[in-house]
PDB file of N, CA and C in Angstrom:
ATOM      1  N   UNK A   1       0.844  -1.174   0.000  1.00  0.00           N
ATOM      2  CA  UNK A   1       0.000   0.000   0.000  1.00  0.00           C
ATOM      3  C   UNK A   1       0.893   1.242   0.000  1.00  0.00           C
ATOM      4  N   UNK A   2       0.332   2.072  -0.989  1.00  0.00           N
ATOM      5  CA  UNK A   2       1.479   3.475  -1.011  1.00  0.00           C
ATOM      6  C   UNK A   2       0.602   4.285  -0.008  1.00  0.00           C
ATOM      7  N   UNK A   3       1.668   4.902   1.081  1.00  0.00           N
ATOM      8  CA  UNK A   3       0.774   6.172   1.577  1.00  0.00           C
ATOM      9  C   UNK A   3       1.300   7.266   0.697  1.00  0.00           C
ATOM     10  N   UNK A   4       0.591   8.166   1.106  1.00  0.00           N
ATOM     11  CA  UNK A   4       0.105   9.470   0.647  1.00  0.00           C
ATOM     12  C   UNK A   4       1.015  10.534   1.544  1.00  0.00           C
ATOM     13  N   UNK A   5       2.061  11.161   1.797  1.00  0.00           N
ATOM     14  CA  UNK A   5       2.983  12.173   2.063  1.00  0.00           C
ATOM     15  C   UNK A   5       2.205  13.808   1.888  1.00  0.00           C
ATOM     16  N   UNK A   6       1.949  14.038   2.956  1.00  0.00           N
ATOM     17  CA  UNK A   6       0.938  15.444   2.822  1.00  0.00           C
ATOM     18  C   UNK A   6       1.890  16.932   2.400  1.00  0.00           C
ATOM     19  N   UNK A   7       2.830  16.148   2.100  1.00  0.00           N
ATOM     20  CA  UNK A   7       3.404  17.494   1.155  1.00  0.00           C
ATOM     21  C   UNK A   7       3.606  17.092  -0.129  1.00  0.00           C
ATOM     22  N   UNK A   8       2.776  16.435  -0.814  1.00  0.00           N
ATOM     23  CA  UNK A   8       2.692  15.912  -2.361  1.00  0.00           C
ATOM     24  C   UNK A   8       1.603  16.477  -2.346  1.00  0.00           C
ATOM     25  N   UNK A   9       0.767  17.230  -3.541  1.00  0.00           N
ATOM     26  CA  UNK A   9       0.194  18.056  -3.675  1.00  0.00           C
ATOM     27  C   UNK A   9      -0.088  17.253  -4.798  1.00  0.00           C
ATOM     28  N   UNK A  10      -1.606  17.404  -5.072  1.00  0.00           N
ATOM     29  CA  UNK A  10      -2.699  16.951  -6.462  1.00  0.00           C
ATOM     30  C   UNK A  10      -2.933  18.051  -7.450  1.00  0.00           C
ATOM     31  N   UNK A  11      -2.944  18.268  -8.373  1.00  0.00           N
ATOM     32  CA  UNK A  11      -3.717  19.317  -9.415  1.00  0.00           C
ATOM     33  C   UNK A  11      -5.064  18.627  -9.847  1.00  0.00           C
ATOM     34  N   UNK A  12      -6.050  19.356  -9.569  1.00  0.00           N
ATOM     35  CA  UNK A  12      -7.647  18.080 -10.239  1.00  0.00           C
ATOM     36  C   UNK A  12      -7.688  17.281  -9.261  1.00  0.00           C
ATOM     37  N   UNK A  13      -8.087  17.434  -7.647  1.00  0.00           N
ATOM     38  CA  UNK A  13      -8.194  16.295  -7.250  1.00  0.00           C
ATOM     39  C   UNK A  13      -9.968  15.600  -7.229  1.00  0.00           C
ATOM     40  N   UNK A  14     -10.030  13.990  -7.584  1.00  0.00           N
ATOM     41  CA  UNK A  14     -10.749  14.127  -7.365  1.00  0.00           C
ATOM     42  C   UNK A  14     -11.369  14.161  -5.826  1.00  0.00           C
ATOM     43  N   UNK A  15     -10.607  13.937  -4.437  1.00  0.00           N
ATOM     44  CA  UNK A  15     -11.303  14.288  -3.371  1.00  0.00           C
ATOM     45  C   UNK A  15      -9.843  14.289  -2.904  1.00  0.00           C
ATOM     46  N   UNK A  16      -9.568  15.082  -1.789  1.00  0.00           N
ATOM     47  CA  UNK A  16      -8.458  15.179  -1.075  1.00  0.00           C
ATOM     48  C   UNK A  16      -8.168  16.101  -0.393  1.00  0.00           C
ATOM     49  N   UNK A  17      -7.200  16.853   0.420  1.00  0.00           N
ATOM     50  CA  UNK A  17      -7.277  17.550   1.436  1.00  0.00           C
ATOM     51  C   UNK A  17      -6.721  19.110   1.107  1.00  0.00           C
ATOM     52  N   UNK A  18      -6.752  20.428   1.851  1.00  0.00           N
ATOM     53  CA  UNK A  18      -7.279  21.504   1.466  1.00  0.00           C
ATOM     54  C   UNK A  18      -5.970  21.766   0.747  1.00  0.00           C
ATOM     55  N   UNK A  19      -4.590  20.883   1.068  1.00  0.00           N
ATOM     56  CA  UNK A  19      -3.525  21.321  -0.253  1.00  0.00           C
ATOM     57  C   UNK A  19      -3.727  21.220  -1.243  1.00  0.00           C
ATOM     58  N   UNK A  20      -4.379  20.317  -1.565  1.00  0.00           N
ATOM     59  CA  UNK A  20      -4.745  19.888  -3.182  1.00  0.00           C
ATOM     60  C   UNK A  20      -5.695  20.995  -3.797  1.00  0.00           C
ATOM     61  N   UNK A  21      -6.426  21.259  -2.861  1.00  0.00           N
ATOM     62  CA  UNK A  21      -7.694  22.409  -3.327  1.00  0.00           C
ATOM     63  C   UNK A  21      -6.690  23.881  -3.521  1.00  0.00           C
ATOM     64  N   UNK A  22      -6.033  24.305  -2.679  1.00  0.00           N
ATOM     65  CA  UNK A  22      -5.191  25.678  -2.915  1.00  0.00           C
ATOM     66  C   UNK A  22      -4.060  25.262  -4.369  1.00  0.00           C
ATOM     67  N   UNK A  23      -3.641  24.004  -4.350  1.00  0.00           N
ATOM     68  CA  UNK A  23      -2.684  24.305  -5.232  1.00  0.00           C
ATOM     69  C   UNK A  23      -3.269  24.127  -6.601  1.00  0.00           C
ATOM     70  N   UNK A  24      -4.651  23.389  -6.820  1.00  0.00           N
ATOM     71  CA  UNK A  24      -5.557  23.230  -8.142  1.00  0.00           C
ATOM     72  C   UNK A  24      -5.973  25.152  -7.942  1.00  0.00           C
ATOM     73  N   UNK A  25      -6.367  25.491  -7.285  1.00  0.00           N
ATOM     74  CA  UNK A  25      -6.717  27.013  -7.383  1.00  0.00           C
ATOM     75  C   UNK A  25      -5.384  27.619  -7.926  1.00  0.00           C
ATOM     76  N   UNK A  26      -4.574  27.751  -7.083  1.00  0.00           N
ATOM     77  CA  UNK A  26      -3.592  28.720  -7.933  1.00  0.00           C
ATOM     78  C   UNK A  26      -3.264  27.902  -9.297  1.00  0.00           C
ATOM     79  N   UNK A  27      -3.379  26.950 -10.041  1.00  0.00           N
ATOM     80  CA  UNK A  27      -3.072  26.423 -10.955  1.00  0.00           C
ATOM     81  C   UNK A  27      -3.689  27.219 -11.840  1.00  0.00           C
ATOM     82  N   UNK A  28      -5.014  26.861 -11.973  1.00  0.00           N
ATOM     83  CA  UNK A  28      -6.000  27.416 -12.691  1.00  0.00           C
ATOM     84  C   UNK A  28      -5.818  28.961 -12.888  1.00  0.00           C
ATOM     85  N   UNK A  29      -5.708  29.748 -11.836  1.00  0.00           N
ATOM     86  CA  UNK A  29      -5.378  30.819 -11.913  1.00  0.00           C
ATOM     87  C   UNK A  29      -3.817  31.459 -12.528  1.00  0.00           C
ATOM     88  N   UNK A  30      -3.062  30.620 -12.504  1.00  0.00           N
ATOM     89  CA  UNK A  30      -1.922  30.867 -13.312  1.00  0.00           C
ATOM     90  C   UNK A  30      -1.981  30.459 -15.138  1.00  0.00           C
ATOM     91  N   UNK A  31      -3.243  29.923 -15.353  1.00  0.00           N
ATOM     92  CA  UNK A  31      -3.334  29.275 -16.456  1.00  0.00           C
ATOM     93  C   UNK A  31      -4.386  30.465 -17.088  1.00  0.00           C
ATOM     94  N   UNK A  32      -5.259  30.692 -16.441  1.00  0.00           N
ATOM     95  CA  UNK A  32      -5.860  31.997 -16.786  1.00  0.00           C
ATOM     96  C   UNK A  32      -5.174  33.118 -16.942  1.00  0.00           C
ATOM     97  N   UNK A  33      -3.958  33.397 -17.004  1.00  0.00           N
ATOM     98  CA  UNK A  33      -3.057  34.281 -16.780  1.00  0.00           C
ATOM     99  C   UNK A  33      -2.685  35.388 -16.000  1.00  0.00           C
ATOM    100  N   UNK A  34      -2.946  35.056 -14.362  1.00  0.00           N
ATOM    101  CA  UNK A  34      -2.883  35.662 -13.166  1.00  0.00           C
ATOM    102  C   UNK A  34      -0.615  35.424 -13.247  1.00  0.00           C
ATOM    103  N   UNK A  35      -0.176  36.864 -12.685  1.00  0.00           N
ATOM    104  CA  UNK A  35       0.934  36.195 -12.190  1.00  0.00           C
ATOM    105  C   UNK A  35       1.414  35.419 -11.120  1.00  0.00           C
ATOM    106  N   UNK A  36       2.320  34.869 -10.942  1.00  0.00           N
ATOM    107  CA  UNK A  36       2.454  34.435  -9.770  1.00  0.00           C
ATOM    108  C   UNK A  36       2.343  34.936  -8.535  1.00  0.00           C
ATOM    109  N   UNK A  37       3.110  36.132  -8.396  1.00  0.00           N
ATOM    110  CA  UNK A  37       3.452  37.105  -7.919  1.00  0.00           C
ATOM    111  C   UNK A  37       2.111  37.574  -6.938  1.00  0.00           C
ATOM    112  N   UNK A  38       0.961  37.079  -7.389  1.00  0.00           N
ATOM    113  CA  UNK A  38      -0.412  37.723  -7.204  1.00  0.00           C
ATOM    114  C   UNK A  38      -0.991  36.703  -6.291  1.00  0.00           C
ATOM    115  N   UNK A  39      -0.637  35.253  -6.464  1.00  0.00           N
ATOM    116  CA  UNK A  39      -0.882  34.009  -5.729  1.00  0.00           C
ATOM    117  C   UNK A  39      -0.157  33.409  -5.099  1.00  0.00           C
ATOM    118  N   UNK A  40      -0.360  33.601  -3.817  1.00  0.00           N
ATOM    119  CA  UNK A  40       0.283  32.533  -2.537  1.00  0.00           C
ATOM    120  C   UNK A  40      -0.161  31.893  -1.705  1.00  0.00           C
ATOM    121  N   UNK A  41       0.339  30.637  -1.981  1.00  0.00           N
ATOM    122  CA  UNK A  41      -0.243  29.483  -0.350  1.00  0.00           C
ATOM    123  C   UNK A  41       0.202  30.113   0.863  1.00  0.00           C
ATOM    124  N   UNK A  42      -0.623  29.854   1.743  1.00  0.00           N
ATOM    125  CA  UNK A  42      -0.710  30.236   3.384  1.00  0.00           C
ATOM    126  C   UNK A  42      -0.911  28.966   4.146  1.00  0.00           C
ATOM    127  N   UNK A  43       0.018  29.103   5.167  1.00  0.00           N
ATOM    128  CA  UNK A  43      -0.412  27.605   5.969  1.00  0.00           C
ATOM    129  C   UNK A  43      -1.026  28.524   7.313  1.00  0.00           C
ATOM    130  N   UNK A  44      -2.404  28.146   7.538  1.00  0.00           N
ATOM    131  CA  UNK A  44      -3.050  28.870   8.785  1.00  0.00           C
ATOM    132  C   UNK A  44      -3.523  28.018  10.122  1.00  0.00           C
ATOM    133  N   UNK A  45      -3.856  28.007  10.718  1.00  0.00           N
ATOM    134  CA  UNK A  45      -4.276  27.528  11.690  1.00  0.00           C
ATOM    135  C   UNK A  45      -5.615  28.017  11.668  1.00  0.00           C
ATOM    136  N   UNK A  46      -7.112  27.235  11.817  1.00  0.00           N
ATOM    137  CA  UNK A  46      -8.377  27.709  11.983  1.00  0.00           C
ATOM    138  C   UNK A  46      -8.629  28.125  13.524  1.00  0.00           C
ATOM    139  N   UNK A  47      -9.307  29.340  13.983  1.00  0.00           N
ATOM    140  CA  UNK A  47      -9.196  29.690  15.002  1.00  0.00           C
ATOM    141  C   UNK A  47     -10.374  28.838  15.960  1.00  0.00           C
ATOM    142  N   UNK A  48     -11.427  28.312  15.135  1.00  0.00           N
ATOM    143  CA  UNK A  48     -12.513  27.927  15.696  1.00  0.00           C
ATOM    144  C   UNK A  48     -12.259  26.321  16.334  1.00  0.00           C
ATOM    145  N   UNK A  49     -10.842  25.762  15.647  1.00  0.00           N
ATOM    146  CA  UNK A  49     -11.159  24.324  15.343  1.00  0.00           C
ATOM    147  C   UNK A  49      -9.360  23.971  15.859  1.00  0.00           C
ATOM    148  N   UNK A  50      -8.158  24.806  15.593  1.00  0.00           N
ATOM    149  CA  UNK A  50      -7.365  24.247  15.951  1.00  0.00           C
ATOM    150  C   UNK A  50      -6.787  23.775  14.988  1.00  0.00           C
ATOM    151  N   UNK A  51      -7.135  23.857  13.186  1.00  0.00           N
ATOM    152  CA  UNK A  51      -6.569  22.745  12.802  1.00  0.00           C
ATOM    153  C   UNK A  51      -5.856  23.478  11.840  1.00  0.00           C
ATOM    154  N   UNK A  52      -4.931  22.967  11.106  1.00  0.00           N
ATOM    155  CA  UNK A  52      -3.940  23.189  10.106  1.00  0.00           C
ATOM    156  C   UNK A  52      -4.892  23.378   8.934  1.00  0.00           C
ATOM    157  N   UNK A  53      -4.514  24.454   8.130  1.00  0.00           N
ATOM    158  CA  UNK A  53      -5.398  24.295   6.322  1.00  0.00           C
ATOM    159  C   UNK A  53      -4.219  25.373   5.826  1.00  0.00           C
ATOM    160  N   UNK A  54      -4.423  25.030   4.829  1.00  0.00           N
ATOM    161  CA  UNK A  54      -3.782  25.944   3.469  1.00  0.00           C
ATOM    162  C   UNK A  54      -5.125  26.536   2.593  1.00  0.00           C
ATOM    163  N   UNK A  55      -4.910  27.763   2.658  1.00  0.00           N
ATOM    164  CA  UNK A  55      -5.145  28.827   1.651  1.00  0.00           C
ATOM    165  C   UNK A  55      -4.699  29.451   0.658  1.00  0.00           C
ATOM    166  N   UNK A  56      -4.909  29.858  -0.543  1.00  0.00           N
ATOM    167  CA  UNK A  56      -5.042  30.916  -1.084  1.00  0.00           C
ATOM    168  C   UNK A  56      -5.025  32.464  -1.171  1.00  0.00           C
ATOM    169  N   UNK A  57      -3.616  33.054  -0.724  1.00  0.00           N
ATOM    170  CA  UNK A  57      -4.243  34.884  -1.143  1.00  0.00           C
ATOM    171  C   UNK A  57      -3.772  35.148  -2.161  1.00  0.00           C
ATOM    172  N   UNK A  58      -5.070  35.823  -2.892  1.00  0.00           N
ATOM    173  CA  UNK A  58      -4.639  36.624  -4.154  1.00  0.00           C
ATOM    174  C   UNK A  58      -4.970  37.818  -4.413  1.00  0.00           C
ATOM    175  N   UNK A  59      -3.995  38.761  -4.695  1.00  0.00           N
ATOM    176  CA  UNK A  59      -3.925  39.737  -4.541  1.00  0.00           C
ATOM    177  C   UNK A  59      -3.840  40.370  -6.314  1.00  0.00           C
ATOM    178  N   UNK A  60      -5.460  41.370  -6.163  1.00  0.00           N
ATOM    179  CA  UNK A  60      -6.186  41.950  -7.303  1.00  0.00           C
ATOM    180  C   UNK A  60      -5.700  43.264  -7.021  1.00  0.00           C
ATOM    181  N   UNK A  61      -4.995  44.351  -7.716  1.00  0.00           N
ATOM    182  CA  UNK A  61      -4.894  45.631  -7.200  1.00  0.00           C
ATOM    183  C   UNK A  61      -4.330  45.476  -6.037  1.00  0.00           C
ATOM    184  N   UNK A  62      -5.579  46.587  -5.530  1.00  0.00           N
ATOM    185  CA  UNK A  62      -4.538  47.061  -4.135  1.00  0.00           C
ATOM    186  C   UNK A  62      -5.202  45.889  -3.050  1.00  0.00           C
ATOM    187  N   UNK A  63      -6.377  45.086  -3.680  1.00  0.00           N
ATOM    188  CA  UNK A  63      -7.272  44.296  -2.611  1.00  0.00           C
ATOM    189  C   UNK A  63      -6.390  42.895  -2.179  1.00  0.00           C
ATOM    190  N   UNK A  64      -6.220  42.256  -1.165  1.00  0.00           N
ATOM    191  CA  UNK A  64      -5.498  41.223  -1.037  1.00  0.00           C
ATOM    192  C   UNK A  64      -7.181  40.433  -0.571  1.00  0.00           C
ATOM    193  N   UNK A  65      -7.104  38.836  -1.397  1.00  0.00           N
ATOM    194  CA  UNK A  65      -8.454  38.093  -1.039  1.00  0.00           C
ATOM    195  C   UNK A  65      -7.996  36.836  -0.149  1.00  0.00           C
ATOM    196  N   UNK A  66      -9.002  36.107   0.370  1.00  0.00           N
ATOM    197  CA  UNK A  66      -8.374  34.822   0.915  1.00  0.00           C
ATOM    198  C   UNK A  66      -9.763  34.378   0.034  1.00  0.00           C
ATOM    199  N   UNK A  67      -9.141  32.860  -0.644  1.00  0.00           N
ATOM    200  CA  UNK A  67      -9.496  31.741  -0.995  1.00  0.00           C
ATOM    201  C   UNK A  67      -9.535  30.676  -0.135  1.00  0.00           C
ATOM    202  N   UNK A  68     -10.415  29.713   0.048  1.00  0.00           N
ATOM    203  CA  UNK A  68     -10.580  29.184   1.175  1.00  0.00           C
ATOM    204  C   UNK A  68     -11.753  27.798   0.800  1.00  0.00           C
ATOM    205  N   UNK A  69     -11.030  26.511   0.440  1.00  0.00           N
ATOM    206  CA  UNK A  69     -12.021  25.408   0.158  1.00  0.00           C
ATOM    207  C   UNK A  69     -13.173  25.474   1.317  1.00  0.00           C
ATOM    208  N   UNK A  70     -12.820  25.598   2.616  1.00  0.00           N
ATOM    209  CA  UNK A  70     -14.034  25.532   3.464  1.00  0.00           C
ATOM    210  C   UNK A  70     -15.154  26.319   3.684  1.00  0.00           C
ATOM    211  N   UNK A  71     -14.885  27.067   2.808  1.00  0.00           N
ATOM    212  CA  UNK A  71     -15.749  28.670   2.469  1.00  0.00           C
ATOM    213  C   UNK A  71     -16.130  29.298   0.944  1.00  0.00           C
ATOM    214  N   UNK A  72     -17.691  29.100   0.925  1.00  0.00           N
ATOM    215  CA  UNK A  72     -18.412  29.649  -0.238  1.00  0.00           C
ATOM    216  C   UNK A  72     -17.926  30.937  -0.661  1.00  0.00           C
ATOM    217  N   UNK A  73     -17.535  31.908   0.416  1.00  0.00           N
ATOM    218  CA  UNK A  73     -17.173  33.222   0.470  1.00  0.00           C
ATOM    219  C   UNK A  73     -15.759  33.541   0.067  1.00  0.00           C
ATOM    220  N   UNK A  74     -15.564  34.770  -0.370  1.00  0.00           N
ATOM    221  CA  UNK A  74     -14.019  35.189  -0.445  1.00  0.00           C
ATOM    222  C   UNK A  74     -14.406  36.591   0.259  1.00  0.00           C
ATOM    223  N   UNK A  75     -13.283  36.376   1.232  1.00  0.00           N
ATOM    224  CA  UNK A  75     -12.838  37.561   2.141  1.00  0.00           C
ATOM    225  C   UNK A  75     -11.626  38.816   2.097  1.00  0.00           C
ATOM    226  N   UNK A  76     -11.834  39.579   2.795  1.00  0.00           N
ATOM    227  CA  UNK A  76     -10.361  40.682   2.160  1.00  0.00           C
ATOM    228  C   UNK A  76      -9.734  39.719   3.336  1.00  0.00           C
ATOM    229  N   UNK A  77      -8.344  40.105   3.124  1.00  0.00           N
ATOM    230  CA  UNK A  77      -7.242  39.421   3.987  1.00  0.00           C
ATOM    231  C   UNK A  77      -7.090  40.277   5.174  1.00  0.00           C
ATOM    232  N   UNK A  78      -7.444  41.455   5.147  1.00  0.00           N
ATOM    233  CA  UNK A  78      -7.238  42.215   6.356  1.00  0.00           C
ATOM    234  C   UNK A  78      -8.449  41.802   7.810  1.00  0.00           C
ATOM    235  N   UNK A  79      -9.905  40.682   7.081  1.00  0.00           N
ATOM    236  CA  UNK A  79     -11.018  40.606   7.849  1.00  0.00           C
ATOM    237  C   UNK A  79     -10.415  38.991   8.413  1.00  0.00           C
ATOM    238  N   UNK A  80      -9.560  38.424   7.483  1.00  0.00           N
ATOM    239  CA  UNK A  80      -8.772  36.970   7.731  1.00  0.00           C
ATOM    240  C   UNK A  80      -8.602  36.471   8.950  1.00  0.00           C
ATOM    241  N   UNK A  81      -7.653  37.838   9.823  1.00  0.00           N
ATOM    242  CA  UNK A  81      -7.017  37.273  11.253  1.00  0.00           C
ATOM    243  C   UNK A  81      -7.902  37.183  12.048  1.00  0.00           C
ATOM    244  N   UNK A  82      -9.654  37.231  12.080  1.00  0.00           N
ATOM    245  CA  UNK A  82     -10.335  36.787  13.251  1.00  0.00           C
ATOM    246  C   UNK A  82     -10.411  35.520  12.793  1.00  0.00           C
ATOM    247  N   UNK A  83     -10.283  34.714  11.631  1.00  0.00           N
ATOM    248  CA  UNK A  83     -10.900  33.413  11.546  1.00  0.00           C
ATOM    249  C   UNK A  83      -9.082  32.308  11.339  1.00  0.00           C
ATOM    250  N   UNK A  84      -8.167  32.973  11.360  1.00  0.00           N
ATOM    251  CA  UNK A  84      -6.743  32.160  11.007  1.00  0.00           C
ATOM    252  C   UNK A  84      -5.788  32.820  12.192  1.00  0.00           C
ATOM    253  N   UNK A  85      -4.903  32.162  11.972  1.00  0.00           N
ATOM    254  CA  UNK A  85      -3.575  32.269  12.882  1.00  0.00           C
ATOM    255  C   UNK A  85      -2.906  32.244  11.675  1.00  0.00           C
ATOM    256  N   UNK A  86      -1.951  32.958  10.964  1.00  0.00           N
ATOM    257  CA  UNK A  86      -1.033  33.097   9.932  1.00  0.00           C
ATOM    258  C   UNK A  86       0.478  31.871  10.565  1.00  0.00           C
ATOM    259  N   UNK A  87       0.104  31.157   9.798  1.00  0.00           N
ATOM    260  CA  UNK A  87       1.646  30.098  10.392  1.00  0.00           C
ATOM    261  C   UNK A  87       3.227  30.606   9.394  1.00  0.00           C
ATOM    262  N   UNK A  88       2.884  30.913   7.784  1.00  0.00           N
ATOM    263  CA  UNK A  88       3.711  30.779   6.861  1.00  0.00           C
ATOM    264  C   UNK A  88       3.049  30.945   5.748  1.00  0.00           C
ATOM    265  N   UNK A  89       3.850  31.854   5.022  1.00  0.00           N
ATOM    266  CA  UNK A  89       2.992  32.669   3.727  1.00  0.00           C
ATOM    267  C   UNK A  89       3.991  32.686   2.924  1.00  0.00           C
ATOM    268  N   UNK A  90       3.968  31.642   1.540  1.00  0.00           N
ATOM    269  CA  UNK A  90       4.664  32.163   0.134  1.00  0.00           C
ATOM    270  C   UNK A  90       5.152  33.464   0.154  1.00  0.00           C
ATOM    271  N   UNK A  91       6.731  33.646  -0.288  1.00  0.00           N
ATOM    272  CA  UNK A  91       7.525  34.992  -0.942  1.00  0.00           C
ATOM    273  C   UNK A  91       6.501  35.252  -2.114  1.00  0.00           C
ATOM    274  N   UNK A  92       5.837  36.358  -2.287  1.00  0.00           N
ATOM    275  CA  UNK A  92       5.547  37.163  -3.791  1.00  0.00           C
ATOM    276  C   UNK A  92       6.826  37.121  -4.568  1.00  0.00           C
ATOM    277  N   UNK A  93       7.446  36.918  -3.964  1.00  0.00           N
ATOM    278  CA  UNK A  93       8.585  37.317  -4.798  1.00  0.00           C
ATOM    279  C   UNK A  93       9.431  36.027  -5.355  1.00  0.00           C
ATOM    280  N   UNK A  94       9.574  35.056  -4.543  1.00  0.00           N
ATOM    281  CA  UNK A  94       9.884  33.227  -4.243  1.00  0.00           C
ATOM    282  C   UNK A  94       9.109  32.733  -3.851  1.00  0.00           C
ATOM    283  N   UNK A  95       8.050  31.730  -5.185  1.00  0.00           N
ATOM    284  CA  UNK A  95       7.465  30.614  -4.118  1.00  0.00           C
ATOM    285  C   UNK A  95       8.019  29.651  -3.660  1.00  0.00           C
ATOM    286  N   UNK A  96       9.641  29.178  -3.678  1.00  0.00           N
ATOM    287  CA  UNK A  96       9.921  28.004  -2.857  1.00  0.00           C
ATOM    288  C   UNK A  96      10.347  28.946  -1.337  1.00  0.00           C
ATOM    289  N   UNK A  97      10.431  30.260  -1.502  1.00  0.00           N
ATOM    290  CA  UNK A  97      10.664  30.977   0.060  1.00  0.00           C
ATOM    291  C   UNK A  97       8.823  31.018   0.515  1.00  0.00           C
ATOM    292  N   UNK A  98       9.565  30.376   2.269  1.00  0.00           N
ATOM    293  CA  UNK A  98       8.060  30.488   2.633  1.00  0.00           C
ATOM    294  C   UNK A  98       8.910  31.796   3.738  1.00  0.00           C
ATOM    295  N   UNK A  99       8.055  32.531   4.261  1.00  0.00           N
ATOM    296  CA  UNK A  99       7.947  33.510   5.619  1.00  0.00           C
ATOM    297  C   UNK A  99       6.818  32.949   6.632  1.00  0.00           C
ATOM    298  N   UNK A 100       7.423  33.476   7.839  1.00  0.00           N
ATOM    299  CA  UNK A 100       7.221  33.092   9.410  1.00  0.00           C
ATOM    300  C   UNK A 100       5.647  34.474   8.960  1.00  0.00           C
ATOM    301  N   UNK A 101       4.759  33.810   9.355  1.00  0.00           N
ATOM    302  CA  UNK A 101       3.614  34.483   9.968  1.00  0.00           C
ATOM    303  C   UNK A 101       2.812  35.243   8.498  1.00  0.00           C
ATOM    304  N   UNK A 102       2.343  36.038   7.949  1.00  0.00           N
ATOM    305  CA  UNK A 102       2.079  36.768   6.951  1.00  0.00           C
ATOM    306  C   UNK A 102       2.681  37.606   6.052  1.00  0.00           C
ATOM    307  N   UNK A 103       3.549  36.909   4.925  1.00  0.00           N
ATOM    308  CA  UNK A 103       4.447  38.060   4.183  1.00  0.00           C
ATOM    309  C   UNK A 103       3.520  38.945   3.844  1.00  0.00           C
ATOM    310  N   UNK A 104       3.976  39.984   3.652  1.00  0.00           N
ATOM    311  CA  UNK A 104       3.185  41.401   2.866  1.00  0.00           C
ATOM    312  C   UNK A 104       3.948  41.479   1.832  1.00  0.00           C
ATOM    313  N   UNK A 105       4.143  41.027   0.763  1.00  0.00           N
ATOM    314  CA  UNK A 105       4.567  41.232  -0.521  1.00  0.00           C
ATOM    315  C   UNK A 105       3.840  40.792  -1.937  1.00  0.00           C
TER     316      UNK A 105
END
């Protein structure tokens, strides 16, 4: 039996956990021709629940959004920190650089 290593990441999954969902999102969105630069994974902590998820911010203009499989909604990132704990946020600038807590770039 192969396990599954939760830092292997799916594109198209058909069911799997919220990495697979952020990194099929920024996919799509890089294929639509968003830059990179505009899309970064976030590793958060849910405030309600305790638990680890990865997100999505993408940043339109001056608006920064959170993407969020567990949520119908998209939020500004500034309304974010009542519902996350910021663990580690993609470089805008390097996505193999991650930053401690919320990069602003």
């Amino acid at each position: 039996m192969v396990s599954r290593n939760d830092y292997e990441w799916q594109i198209f999954p058909y069911d799997g956990n919220c990495g697979d969902y952020a990194v099929t999102k920024r996919h799509l969105l890089l294929r639509a021709g968003w830059p990179s630069s505009s899309l970064r994974l976030a590793e958060v902590v849910i405030r309600k629940t305790g638990e680890h998820h990865l997100i999505l911010l993408v940043r339109e203009g001056q608006a920064s959004l959170v993407l969020d499989n567990l949520s119908g909604t998209i939020i500004q990132l500034n309304e974010a920190s009542d519902q996350y704990v910021f663990l580690r946020t993609e470089s805008g600038l390097n996505p193999q650089l991650w930053m401690r807590g919320l990069a602003r770039s």
